[in-house]
mmCIF file of C-alpha atoms in Angstrom:
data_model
loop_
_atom_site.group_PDB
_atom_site.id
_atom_site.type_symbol
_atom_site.label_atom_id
_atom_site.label_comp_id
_atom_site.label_asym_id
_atom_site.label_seq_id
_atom_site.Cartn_x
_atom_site.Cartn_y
_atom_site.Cartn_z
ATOM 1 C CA UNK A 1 127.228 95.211 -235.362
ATOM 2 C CA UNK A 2 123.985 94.876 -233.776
ATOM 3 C CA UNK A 3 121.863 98.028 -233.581
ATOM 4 C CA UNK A 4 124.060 99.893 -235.630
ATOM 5 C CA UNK A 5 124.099 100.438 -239.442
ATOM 6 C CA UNK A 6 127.471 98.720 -240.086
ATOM 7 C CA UNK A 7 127.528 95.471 -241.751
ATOM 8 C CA UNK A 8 126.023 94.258 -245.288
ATOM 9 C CA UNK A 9 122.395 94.539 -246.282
ATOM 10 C CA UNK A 10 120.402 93.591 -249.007
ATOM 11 C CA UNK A 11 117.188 95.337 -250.141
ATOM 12 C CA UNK A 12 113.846 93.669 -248.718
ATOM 13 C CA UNK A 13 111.100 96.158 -249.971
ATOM 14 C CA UNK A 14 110.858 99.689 -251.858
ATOM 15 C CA UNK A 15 108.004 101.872 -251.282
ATOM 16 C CA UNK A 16 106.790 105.226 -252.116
ATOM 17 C CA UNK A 17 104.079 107.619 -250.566
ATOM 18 C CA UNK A 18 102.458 109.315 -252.940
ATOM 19 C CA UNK A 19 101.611 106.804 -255.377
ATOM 20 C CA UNK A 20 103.369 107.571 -258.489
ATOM 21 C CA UNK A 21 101.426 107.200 -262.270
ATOM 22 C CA UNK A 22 103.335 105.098 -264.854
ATOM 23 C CA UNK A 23 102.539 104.473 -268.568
ATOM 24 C CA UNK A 24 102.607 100.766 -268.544
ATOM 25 C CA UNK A 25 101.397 99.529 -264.710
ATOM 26 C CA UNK A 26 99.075 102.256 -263.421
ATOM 27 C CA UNK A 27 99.605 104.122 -259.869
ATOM 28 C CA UNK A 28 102.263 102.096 -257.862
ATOM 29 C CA UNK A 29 103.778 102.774 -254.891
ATOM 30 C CA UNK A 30 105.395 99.330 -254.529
ATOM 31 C CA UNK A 31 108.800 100.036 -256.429
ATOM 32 C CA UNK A 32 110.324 96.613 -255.273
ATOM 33 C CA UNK A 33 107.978 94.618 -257.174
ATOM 34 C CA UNK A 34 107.896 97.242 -260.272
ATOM 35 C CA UNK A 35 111.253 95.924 -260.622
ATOM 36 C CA UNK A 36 110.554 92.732 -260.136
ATOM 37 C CA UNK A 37 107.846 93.006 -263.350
ATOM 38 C CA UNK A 38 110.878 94.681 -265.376
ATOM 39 C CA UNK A 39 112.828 91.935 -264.733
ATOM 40 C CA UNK A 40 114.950 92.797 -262.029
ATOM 41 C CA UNK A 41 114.171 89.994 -259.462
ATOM 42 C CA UNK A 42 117.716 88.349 -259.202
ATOM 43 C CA UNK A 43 119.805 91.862 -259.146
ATOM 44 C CA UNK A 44 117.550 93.034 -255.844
ATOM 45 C CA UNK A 45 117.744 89.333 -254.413
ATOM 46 C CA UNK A 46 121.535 89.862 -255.306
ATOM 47 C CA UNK A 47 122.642 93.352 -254.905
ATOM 48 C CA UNK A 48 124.327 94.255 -251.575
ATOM 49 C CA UNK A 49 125.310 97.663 -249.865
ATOM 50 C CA UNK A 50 127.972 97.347 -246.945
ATOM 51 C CA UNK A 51 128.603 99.850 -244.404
ATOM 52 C CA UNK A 52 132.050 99.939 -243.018
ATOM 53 C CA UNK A 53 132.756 100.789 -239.086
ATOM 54 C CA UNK A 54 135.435 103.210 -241.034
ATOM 55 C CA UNK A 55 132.749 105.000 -242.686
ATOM 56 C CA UNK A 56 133.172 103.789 -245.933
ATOM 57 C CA UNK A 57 130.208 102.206 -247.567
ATOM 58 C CA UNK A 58 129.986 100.492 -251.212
ATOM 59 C CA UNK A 59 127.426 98.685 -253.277
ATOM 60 C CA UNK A 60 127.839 94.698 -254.747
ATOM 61 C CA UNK A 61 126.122 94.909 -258.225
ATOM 62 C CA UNK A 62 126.347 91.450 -259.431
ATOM 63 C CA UNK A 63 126.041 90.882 -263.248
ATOM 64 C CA UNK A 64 122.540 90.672 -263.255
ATOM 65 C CA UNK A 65 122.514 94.044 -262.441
ATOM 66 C CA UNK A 66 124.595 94.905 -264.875
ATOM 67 C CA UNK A 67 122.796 93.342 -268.139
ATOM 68 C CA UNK A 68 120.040 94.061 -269.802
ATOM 69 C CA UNK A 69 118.375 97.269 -271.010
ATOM 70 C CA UNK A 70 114.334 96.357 -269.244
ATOM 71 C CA UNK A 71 113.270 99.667 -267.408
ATOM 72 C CA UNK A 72 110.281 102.021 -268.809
ATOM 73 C CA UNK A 73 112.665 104.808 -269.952
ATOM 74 C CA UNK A 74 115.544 102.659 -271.755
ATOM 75 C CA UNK A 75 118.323 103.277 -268.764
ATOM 76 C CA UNK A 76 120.338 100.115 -268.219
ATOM 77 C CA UNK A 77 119.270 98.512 -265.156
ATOM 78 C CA UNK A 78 121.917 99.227 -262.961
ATOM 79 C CA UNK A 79 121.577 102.531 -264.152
ATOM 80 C CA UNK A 80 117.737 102.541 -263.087
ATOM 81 C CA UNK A 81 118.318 100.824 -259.714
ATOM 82 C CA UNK A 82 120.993 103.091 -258.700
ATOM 83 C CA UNK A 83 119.124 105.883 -258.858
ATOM 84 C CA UNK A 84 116.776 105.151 -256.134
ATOM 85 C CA UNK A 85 119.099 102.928 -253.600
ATOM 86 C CA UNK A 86 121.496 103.995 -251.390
ATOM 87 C CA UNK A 87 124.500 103.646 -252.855
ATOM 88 C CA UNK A 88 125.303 103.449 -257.013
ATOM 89 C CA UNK A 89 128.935 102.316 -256.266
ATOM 90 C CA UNK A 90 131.565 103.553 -253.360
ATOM 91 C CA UNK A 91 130.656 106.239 -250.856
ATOM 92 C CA UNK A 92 131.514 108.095 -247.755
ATOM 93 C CA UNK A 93 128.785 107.502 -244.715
ATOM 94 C CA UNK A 94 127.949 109.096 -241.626
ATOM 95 C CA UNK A 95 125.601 108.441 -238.587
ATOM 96 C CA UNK A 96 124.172 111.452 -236.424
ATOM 97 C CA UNK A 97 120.978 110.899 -234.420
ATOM 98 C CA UNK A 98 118.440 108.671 -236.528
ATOM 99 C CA UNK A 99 120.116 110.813 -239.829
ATOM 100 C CA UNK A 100 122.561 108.551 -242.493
ATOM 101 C CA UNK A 101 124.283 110.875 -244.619
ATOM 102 C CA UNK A 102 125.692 109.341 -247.856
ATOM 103 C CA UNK A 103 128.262 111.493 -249.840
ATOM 104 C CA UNK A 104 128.714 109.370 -253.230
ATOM 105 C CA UNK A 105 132.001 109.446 -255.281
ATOM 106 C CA UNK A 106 130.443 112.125 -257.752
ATOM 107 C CA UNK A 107 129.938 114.425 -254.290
ATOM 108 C CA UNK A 108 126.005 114.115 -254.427
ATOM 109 C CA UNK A 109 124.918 113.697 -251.132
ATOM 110 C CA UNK A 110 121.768 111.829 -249.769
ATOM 111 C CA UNK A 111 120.378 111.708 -245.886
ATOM 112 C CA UNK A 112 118.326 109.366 -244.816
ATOM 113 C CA UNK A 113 115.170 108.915 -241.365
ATOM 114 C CA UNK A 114 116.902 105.805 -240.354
ATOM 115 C CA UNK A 115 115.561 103.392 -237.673
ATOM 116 C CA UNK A 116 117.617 100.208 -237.147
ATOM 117 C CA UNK A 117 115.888 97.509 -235.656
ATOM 118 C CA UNK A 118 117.192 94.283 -235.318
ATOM 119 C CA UNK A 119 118.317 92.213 -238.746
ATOM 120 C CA UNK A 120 116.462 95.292 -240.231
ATOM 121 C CA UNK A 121 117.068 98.715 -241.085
ATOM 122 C CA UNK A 122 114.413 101.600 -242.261
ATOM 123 C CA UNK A 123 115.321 104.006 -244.472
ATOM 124 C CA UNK A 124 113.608 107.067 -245.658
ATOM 125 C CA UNK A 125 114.373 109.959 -247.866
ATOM 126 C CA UNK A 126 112.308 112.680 -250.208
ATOM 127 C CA UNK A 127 112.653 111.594 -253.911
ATOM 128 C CA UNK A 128 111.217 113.779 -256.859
ATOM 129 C CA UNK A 129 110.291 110.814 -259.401
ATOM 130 C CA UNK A 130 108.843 111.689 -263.011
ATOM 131 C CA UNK A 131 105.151 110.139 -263.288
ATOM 132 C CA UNK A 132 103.231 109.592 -266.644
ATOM 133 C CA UNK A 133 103.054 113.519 -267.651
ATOM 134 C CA UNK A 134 106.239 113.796 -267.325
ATOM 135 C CA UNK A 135 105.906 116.241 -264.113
ATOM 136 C CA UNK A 136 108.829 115.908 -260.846
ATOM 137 C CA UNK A 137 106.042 113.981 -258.170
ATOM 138 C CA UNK A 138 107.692 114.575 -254.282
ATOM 139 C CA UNK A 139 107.176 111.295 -252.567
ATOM 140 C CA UNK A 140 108.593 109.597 -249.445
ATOM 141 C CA UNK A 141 110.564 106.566 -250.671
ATOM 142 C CA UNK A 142 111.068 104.244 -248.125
ATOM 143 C CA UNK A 143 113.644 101.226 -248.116
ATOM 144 C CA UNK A 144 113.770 98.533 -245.763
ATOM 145 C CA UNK A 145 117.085 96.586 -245.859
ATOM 146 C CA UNK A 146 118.028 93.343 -243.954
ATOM 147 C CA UNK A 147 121.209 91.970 -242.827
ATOM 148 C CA UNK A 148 123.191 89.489 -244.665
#
């Protein structure tokens, strides 16, 4: 549906603001392409979140999500991904204002600055993501999704 959330997306860049420090590739705030140099290019180019008019939402994670143990703190990929997208598996959404509110099947609940524009679709959210030290960094992780 045009202008409106609903439909299938895939992700098209990751960002965060403050850059975060990382043992192995310095400052980054490009998270999209610190996958990428883990080895994650075909699950991104792959995975897929859908958004259901009925307000059910879910996530495709094809196999190449699914193998390989490549991120900086041993998590399985999938594992590492789904921690900063959208959706890890099957989820409840919601649209109020420029606000999407997902409520995953384990009840955690994430909301989202959303601007839809187009084949494109902003999201934002606060994310508290362990640099170097070991210390909780606040940044602003913003996802920009396209339509499949």
């Amino acid at each position: 549906v045009p202008g409106s959330i609903e439909g299938s997306w895939k992700i098209a860049s990751m960002t965060v603001n403050p850059a975060v420090e990382t043992n192995y590739f310095g400052k980054i705030d490009d998270f999209y392409q610190l996958l990428v140099n883990l080895g994650a290019e075909s699950c991104l180019q792959e995975l897929t979140f859908t958004f259901d008019s009925n307000g059910t939402a879910s996530a495709l994670n094809p196999i190449s999500c699914q193998e390989g143990d490549d991120s900086i703190d041993g998590k399985e990929r999938i594992d590492e991904i789904n921690e900063i997208t959208p959706i890890a598996d099957e989820a409840q959404w919601s649209m109020k204002g420029n606000k999407l509110t997902i409520i995953e099947s384990d009840g955690s609940v994430e909301i989202y600055d959303t601007v839809v524009h187009g084949n494109t679709v902003t999201l934002s959210s606060q994310k508290d993501i362990e640099d170097v030290n070991g210390d909780m960094v606040q940044t602003t992780m913003t996802m920009v999704l396209t339509r499949t």
